[in-house]
Short mmCIF file of C-alpha atoms and ligand atoms in Angstrom, two decimals:
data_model
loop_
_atom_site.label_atom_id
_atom_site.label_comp_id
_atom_site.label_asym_id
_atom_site.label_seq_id
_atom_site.Cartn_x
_atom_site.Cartn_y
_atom_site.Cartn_z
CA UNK T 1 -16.82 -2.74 7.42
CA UNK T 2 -18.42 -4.47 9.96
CA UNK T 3 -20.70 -6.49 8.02
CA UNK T 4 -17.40 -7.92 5.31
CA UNK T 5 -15.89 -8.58 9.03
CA UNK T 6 -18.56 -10.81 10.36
CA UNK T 7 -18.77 -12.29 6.30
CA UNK T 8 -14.65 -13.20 7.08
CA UNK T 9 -15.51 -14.55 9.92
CA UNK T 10 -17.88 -16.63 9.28
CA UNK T 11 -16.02 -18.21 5.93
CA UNK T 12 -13.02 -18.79 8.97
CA UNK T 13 -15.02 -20.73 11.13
CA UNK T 14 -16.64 -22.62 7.74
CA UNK T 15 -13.20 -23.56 7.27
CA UNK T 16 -12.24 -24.70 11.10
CA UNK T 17 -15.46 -26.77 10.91
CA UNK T 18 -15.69 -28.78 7.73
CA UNK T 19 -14.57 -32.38 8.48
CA UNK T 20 -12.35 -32.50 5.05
CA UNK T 21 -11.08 -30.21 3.13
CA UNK T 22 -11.10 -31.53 -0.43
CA UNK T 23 -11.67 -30.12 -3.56
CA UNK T 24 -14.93 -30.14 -3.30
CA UNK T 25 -15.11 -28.15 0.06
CA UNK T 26 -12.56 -25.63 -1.07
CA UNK T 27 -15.13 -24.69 -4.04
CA UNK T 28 -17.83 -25.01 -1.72
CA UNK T 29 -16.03 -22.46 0.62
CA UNK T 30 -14.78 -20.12 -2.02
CA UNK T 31 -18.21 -19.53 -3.47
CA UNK T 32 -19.41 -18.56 -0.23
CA UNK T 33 -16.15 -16.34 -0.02
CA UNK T 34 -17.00 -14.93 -3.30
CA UNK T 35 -20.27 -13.69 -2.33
CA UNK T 36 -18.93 -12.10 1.23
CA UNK T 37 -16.83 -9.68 -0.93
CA UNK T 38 -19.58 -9.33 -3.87
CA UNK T 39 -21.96 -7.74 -1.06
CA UNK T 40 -19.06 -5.52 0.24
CA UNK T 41 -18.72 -4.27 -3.33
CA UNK T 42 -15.87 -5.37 -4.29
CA UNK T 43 -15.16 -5.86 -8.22
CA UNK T 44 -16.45 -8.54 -9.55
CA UNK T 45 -13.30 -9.22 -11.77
CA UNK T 46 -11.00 -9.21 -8.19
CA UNK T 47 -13.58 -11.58 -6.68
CA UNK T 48 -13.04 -14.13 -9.62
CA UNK T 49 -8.96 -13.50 -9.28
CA UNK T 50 -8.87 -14.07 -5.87
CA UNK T 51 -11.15 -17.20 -5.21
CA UNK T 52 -9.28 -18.96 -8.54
CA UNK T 53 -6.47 -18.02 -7.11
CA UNK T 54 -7.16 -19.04 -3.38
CA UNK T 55 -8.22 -22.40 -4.78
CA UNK T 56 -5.36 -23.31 -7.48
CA UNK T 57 -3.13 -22.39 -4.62
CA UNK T 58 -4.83 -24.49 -2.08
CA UNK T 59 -5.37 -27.95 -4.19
CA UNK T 60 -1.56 -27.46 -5.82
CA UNK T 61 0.62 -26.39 -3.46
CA UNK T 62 2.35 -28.88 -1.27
CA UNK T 63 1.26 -28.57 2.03
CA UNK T 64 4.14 -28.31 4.38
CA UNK T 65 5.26 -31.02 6.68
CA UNK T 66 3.48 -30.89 9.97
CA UNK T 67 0.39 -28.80 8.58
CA UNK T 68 -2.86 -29.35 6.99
CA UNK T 69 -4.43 -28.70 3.70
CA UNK T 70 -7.03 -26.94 6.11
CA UNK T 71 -3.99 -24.86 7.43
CA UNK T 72 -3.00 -23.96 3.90
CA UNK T 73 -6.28 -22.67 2.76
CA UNK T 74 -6.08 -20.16 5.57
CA UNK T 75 -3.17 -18.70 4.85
CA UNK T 76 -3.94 -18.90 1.33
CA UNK T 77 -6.82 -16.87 1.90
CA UNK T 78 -4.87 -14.25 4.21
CA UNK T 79 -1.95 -14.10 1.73
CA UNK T 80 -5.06 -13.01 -0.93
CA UNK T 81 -6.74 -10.89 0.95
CA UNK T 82 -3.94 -8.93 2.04
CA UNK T 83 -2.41 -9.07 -1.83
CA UNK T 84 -6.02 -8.00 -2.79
CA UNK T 85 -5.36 -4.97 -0.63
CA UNK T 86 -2.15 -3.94 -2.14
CA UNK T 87 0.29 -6.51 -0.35
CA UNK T 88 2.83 -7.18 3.18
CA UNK T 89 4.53 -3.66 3.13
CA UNK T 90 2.44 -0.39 4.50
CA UNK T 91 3.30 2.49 2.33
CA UNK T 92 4.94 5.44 4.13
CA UNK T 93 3.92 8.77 2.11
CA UNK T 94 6.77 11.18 1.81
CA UNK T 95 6.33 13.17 4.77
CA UNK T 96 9.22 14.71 6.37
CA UNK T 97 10.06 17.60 8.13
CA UNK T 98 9.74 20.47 5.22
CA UNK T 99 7.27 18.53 2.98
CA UNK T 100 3.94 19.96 1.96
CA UNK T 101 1.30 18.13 0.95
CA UNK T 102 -1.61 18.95 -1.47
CA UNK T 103 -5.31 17.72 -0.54
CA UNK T 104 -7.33 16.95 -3.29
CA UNK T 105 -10.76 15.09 -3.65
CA UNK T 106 -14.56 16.09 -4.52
CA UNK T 107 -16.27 17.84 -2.22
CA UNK T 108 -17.88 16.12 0.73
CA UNK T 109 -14.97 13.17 0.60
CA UNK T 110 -13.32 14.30 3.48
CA UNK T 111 -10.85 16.61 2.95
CA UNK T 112 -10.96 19.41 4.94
CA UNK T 113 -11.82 16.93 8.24
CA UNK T 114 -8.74 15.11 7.01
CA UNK T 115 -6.33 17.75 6.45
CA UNK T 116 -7.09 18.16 10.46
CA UNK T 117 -6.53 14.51 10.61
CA UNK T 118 -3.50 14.61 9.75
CA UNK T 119 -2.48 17.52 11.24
CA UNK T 120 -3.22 16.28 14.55
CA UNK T 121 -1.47 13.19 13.50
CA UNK T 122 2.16 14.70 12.42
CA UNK T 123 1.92 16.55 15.08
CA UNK T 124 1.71 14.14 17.85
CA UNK T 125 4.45 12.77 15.84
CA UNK T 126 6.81 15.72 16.57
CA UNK T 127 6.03 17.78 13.51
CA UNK T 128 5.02 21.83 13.68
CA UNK T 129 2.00 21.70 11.21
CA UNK T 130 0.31 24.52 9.14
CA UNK T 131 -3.11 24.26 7.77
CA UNK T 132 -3.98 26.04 4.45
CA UNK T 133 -7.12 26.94 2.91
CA UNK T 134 -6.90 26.81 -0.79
CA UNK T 135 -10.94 26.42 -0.98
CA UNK T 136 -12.56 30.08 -2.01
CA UNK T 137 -15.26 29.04 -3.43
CA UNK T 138 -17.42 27.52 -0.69
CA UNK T 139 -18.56 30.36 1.69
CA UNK T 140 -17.34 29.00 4.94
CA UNK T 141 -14.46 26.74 4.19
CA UNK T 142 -12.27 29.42 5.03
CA UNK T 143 -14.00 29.71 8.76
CA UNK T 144 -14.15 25.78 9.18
CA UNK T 145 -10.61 24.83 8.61
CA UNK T 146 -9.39 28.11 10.71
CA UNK T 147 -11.54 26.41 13.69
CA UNK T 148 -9.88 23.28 13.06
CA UNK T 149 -6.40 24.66 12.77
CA UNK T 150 -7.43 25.97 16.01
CA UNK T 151 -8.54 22.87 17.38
CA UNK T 152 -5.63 20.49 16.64
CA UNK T 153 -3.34 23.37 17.38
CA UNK T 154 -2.01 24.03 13.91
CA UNK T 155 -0.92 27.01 12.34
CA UNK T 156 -3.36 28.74 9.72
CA UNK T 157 -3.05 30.70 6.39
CA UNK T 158 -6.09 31.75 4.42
CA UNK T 159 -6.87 35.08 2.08
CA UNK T 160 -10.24 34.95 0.73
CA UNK T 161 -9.75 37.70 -1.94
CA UNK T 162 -6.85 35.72 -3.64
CA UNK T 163 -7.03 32.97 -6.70
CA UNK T 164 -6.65 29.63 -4.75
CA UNK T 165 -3.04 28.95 -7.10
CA UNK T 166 -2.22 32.35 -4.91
CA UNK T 167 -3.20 31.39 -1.75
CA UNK T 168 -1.63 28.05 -2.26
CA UNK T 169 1.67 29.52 -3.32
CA UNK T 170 2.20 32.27 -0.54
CA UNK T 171 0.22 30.15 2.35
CA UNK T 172 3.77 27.55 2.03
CA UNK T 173 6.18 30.77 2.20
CA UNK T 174 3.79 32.29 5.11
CA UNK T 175 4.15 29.33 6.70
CA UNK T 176 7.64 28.41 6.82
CA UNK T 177 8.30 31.76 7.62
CA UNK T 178 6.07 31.15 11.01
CA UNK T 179 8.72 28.20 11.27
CA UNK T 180 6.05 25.26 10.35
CA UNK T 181 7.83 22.08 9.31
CA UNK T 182 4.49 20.39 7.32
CA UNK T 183 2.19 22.50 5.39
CA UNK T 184 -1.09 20.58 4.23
CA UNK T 185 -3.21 22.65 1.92
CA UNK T 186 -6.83 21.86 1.47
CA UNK T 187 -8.23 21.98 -1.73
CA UNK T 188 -11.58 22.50 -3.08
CA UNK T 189 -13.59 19.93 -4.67
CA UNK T 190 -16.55 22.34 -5.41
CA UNK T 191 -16.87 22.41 -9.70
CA UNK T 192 -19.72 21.38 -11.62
CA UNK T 193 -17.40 20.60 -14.22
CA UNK T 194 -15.23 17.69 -13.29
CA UNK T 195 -12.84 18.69 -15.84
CA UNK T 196 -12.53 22.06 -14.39
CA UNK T 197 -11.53 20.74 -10.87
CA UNK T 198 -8.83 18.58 -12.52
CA UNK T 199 -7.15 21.49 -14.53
CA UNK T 200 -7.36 23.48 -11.04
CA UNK T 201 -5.67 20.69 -8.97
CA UNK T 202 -3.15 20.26 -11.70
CA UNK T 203 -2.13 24.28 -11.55
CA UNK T 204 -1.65 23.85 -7.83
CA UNK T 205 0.63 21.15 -8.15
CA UNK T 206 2.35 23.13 -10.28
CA UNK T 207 2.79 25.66 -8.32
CA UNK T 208 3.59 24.46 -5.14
CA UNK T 209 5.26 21.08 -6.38
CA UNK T 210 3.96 19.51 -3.43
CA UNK T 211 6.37 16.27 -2.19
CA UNK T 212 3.46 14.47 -1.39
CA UNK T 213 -0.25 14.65 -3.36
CA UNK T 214 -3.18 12.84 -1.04
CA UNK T 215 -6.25 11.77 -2.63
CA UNK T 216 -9.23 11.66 -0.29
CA UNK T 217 -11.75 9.41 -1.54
CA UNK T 218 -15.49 8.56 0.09
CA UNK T 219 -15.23 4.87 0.38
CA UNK T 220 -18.98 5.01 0.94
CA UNK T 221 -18.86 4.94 -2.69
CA UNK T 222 -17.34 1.34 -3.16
CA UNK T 223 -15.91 0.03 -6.35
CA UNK T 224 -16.50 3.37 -8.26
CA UNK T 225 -13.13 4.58 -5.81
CA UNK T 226 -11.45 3.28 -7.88
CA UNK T 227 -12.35 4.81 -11.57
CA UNK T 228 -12.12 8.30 -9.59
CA UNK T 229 -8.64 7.81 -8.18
CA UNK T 230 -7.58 7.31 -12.31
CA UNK T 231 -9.30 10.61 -13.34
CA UNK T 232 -7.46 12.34 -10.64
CA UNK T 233 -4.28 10.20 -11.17
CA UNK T 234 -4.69 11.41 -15.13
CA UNK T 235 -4.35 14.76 -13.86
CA UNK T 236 -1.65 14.90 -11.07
CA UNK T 237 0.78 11.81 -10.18
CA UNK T 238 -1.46 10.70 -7.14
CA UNK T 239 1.35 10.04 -3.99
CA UNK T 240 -1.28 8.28 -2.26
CA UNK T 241 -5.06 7.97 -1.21
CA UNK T 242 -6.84 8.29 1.42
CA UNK T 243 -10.37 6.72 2.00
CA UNK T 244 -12.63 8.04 4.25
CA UNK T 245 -15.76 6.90 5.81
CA UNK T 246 -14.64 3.51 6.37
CA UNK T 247 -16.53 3.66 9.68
CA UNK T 248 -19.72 1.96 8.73
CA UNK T 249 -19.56 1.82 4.99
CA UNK T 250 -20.76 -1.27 4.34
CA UNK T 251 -18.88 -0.86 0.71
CA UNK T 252 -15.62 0.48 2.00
CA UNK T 253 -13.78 -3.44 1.01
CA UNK T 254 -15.06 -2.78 -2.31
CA UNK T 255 -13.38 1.07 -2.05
CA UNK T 256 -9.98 -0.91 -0.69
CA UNK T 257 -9.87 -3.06 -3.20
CA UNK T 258 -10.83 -1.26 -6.82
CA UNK T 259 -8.35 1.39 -5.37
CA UNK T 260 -5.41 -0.99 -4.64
CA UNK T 261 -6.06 -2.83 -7.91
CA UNK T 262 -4.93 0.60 -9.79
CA UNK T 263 -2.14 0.45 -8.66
CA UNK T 264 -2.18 3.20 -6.11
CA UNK T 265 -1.65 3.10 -2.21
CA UNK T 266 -3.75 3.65 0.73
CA UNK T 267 -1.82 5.29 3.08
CA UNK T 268 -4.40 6.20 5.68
CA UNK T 269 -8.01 5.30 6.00
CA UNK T 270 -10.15 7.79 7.69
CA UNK T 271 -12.87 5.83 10.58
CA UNK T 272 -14.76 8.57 12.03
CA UNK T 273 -15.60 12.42 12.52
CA UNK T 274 -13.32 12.86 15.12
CA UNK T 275 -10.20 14.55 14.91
CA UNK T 276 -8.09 11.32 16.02
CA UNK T 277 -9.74 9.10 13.57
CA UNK T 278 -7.40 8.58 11.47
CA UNK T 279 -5.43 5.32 10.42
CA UNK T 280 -2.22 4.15 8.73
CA UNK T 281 -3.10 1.65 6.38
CA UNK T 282 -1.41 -1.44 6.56
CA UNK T 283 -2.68 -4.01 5.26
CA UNK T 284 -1.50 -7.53 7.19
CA UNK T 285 -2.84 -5.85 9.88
CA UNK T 286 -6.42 -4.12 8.62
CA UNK T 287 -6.70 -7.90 6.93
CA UNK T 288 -5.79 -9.47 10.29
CA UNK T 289 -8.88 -8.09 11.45
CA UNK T 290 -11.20 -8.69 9.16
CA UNK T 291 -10.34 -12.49 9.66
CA UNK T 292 -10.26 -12.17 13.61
CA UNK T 293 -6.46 -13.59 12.97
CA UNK T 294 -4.99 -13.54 16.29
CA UNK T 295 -4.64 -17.21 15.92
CA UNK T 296 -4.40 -17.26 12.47
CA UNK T 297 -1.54 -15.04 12.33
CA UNK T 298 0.65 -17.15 14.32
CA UNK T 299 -0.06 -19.57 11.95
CA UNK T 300 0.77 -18.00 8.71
CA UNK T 301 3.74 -17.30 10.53
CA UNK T 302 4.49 -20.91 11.70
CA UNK T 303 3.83 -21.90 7.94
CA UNK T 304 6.86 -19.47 6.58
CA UNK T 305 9.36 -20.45 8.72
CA UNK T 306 8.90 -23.81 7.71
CA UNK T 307 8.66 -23.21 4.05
CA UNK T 308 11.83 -20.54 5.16
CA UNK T 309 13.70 -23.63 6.10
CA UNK T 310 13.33 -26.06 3.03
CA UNK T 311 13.58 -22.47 0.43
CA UNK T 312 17.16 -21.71 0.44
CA UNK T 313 18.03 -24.96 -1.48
CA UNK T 314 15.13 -23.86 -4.15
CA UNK T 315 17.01 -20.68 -4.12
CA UNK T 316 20.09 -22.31 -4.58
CA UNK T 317 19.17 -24.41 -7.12
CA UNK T 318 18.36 -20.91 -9.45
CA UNK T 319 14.62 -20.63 -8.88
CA UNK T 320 14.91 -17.81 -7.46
CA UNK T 321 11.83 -15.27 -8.83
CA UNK T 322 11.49 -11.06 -8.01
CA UNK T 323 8.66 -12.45 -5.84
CA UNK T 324 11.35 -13.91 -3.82
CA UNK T 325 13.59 -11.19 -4.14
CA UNK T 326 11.25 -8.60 -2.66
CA UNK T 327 10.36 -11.26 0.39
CA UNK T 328 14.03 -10.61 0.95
CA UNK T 329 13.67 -7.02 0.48
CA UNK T 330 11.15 -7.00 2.80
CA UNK T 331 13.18 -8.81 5.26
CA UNK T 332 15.81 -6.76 5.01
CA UNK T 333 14.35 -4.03 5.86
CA UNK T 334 12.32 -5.09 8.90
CA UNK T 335 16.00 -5.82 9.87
CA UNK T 336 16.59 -1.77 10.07
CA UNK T 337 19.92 -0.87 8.98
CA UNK T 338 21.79 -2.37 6.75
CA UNK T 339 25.29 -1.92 8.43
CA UNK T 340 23.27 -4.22 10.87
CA UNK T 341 22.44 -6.60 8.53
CA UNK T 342 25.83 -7.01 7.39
CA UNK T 343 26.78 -7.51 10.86
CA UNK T 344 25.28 -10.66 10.64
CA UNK T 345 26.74 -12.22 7.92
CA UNK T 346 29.98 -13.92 7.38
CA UNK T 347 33.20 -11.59 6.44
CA UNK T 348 33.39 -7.55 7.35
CA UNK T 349 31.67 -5.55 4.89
CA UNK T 350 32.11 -1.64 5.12
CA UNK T 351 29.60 1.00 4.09
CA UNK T 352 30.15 4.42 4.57
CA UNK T 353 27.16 6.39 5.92
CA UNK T 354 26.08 7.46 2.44
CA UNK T 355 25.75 4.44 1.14
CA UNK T 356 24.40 3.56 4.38
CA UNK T 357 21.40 5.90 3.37
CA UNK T 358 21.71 5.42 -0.13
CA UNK T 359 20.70 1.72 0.52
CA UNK T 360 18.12 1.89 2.76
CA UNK T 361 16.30 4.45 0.62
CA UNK T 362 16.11 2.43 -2.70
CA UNK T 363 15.33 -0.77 -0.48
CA UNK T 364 12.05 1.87 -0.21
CA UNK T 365 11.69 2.38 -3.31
CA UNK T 366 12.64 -0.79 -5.10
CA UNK T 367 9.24 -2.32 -2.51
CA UNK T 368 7.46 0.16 -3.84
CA UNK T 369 8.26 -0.79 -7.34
CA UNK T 370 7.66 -4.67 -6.79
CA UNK T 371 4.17 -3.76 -4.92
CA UNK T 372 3.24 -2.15 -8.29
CA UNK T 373 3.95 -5.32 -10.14
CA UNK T 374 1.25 -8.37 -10.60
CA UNK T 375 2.00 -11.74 -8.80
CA UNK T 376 2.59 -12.77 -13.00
CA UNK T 377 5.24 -10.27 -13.24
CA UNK T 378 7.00 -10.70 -10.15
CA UNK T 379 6.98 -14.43 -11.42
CA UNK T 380 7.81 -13.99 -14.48
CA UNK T 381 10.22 -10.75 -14.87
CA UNK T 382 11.02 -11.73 -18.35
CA UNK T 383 7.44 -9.86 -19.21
CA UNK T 384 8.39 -6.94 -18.38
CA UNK T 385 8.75 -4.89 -21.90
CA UNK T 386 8.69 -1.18 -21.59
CA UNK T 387 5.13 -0.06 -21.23
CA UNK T 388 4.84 -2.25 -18.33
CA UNK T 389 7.80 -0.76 -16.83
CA UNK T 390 5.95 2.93 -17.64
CA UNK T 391 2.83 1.54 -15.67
CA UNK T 392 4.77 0.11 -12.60
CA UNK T 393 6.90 3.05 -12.45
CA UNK T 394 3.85 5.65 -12.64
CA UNK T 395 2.43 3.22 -10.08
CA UNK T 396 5.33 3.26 -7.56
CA UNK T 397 5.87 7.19 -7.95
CA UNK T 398 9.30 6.40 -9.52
CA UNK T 399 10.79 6.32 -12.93
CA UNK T 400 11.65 3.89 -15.59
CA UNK T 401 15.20 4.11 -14.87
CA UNK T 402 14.73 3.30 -11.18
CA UNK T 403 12.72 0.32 -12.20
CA UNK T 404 15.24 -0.90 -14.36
CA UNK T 405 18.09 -0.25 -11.02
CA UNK T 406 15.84 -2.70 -9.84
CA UNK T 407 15.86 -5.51 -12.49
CA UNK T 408 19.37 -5.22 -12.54
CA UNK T 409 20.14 -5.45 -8.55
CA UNK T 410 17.18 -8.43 -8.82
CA UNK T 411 19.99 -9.82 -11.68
CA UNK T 412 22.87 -9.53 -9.60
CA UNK T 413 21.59 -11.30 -6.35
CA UNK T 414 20.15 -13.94 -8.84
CA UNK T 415 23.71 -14.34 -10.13
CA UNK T 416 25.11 -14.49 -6.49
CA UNK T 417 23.03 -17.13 -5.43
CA UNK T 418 23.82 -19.38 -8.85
CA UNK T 419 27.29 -19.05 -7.72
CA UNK T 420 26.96 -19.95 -4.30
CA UNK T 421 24.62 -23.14 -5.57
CA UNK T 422 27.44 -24.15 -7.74
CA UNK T 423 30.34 -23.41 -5.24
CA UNK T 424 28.05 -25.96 -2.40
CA UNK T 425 27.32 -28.48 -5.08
CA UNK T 426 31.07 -28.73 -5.97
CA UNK T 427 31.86 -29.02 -2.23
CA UNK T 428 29.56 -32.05 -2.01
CA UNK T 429 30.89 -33.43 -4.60
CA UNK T 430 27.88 -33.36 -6.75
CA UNK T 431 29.55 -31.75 -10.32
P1 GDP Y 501 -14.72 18.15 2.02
O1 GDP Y 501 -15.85 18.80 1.30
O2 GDP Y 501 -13.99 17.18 1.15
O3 GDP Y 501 -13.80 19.14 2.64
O4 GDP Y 501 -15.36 17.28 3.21
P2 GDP Y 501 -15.48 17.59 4.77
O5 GDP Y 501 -14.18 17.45 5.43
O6 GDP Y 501 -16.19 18.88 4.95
O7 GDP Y 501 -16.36 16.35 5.26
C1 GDP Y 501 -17.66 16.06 4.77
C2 GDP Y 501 -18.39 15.23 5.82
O8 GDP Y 501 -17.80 13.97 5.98
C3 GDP Y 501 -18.37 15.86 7.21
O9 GDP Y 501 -19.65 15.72 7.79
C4 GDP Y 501 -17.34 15.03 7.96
O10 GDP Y 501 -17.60 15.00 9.36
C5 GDP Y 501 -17.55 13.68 7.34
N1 GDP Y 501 -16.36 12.81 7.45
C6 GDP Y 501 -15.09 13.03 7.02
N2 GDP Y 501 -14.29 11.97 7.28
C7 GDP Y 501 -15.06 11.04 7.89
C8 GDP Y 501 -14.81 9.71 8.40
O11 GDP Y 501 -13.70 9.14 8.33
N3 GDP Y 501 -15.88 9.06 8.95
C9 GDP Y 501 -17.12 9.64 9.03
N4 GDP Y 501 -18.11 8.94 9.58
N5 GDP Y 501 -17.37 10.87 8.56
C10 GDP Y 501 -16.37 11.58 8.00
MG1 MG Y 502 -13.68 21.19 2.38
#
């Protein structure tokens, strides 16, 4: 990563330097751009999307009062990058206390180091944590996780004479019986027939019904992460990915993005050998540092409360988009609660605690389903026909019907804010 880093940073400081920015520099800047992510192995397609979109935005966008069209084309580029990556929220798998999660991924991506991972993770986090070895066909695997189990201070379940469907199935109820709260079970990736491995992964799912399926991808491999996490996605609903490697892999952006463009998450990326090298993904931050924001980020943030202050009337006026819906969302729940929330606001509302929880869960999940959607959709919901609700559902580990939820709460707050515009326009006096 280090080498897209120092690429970043130098487009940055291009930027900072040039004495205008005009159209002709923001070409000049975005082919150089273009080529940064090119050598990090990024898809060519994405490398198009996101310079012609860096640019349109740049050159048509107003700039803000009190900032410069310099300004703009840095958080333009931010806002790109981190959309490029799969956009503002982090997604949190669905780990609690009682999940179990199913490891899958060819062999030599990572898996059993990162079943340790996150082992030693969940459990600094509070979490007893049980390790088990559903790989019988390596000599050895058995042995190496046990040592890590050991290591992290996990529990362990392994039986070599046992179909790995077996092991899987009685390592959760062994397990849980030893009182373990997250069971990770390590798959192999070991089949010379890819097609083989699939059907294998798919029985375990099956028979475990895990709440949580991790794919662990090599992002050494760069842009071809991203055709493997649809073969495995084919075969089980993928929860979430995990790429490894990222530690020196000169093609690991290139990993990042073909993977995010699917439509799936990164919820951890995976930046050494050692047991502790393990990071949530999030990607504001991860792009923060690619671009050595520090400065930068106080900017972008300067920029939205100003463009904050002059939106509501926009809003008001009806032009109100699911792009701006889920900035809400995501507002809303940075907020935390949403009794809070409605603390804030004018008049007593009352929730009781289910609803309390009710809410804040499909605040979760409706983000999720608006991260699955393209910047056209969320701009224009009135594309969305069934099969793209199918896609952005599979895509968001939800279902049609929730999606739809969705569209109609985005309908309803779109309503409210019609009627609020019209109730302040009659008070001024203006209909
Ligand atoms: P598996 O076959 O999928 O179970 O893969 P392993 O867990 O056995 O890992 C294969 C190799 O990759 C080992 O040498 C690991 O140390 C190495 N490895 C795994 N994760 C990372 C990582 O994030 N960074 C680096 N540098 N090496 C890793
Ligand atoms: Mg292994």
């Amino acid at each position: 990563m280090e080498e897209l880093r120092k690429g970043l940073l130098r487009i940055v400081s291009l930027v900072k330097r040039e004495a205008v920015v005009d159209r002709a520099t923001v070409k000049k800047i975005l082919r150089e751009l273009e080529r940064e992510l090119l050598k990090a192995d990024v898809p060519p397609l994405i490398v198009a999307e996101i310079a012609r979109r860096v640019e349109e935005r740049t050159l048509s966008e107003e700039v803000p009062p009190g900032f410069s069209r310099r300004e703009l084309l840095l958080r333009n580029l931010y806002q790109e990058l981190v959309n490029m990556l799969g956009g503002e929220s982090r997604y949190e798998p669905r780990i609690r206390k009682g999940s179990v999660v199913l490891l899958v991924g060819l062999q030599g991506s990572g898996k059993t180091t990162t079943a340790a991972k996150l082992a030693l993770y969940y459990k600094k986090r509070g979490f007893k944590v049980g390790l088990v070895c559903a790989d019988n066909y390596r000599p050895g695997a058995l042995e190496q996780l046990k040592q890590l189990a050991e290591a992290v201070g996990a529990e362990f379940y392994g039986d070599r004479s046992l179909p790995p469907v077996e092991v899987a199935r009685k390592g959760v109820a062994a397990l849980r019986e030893r009182g373990v709260e997250l069971v990770v079970i390590d798959t192999a990736g070991r089949h010379k027939e890819e097609r083989a491995l699939l059907e294998e992964v798919k029985e375990l799912a099956e028979a475990v019904k895990p709440d949580e399926v991790m794919l662990v991808l090599d992002a050494t491999i760069g842009k071809s992460a991203g055709a493997q996490a649809e073969a495995f996605h084919k075969a089980v609903p993928i929860g979430s990915i995990i790429l490894t490697k990222m530690d020196g892999a000169a093609r690991g952006g290139g990993a990042l993005a073909a993977v995010a463009k699917t439509g799936a998450r990164i919820a951890f990326i995976g930046v050494g050998e050692k047991l502790d090298e393990l990071e949530p993904f999030d990607p504001p931050s991860f792009v923060g540092r690619l671009l050595g924001m520090g400065d930068l980020k106080a900017l972008v943030e300067r920029m939205e409360k100003a463009r904050l202050s002059v939106e509501p009337e926009a809003l008001l006026r009806g032009k109100f988009t699911l792009l701006d819906f889920k900035r809400q969302l995501e507002e809303l729940s940075k907020l935390g609660p949403l009794r809070k929330v409605l603390e804030l606001l004018p008049g007593s509302y009352q929730l009781t605690p289910e609803l309390e929880k009710a809410s804040a869960e499909s605040i979760k999940r409706w983000v999720a389903i608006l991260n699955s959607m393209t910047r056209e959709e969320l701009l224009r919901p009135e594309l969305l026909d069934h099969s793209r609700m199918v896609r952005i559902a599979k895509g968001s580990g939800t279902t049609v019907k929730d999606v739809k939820e969705l569209l109609a709460a985005y309908k309803q707050a779109q309503k409210l804010l019609r009627q609020l515009g019209r109730s302040r326009q009659a008070r001024l006096g203006l209909r």
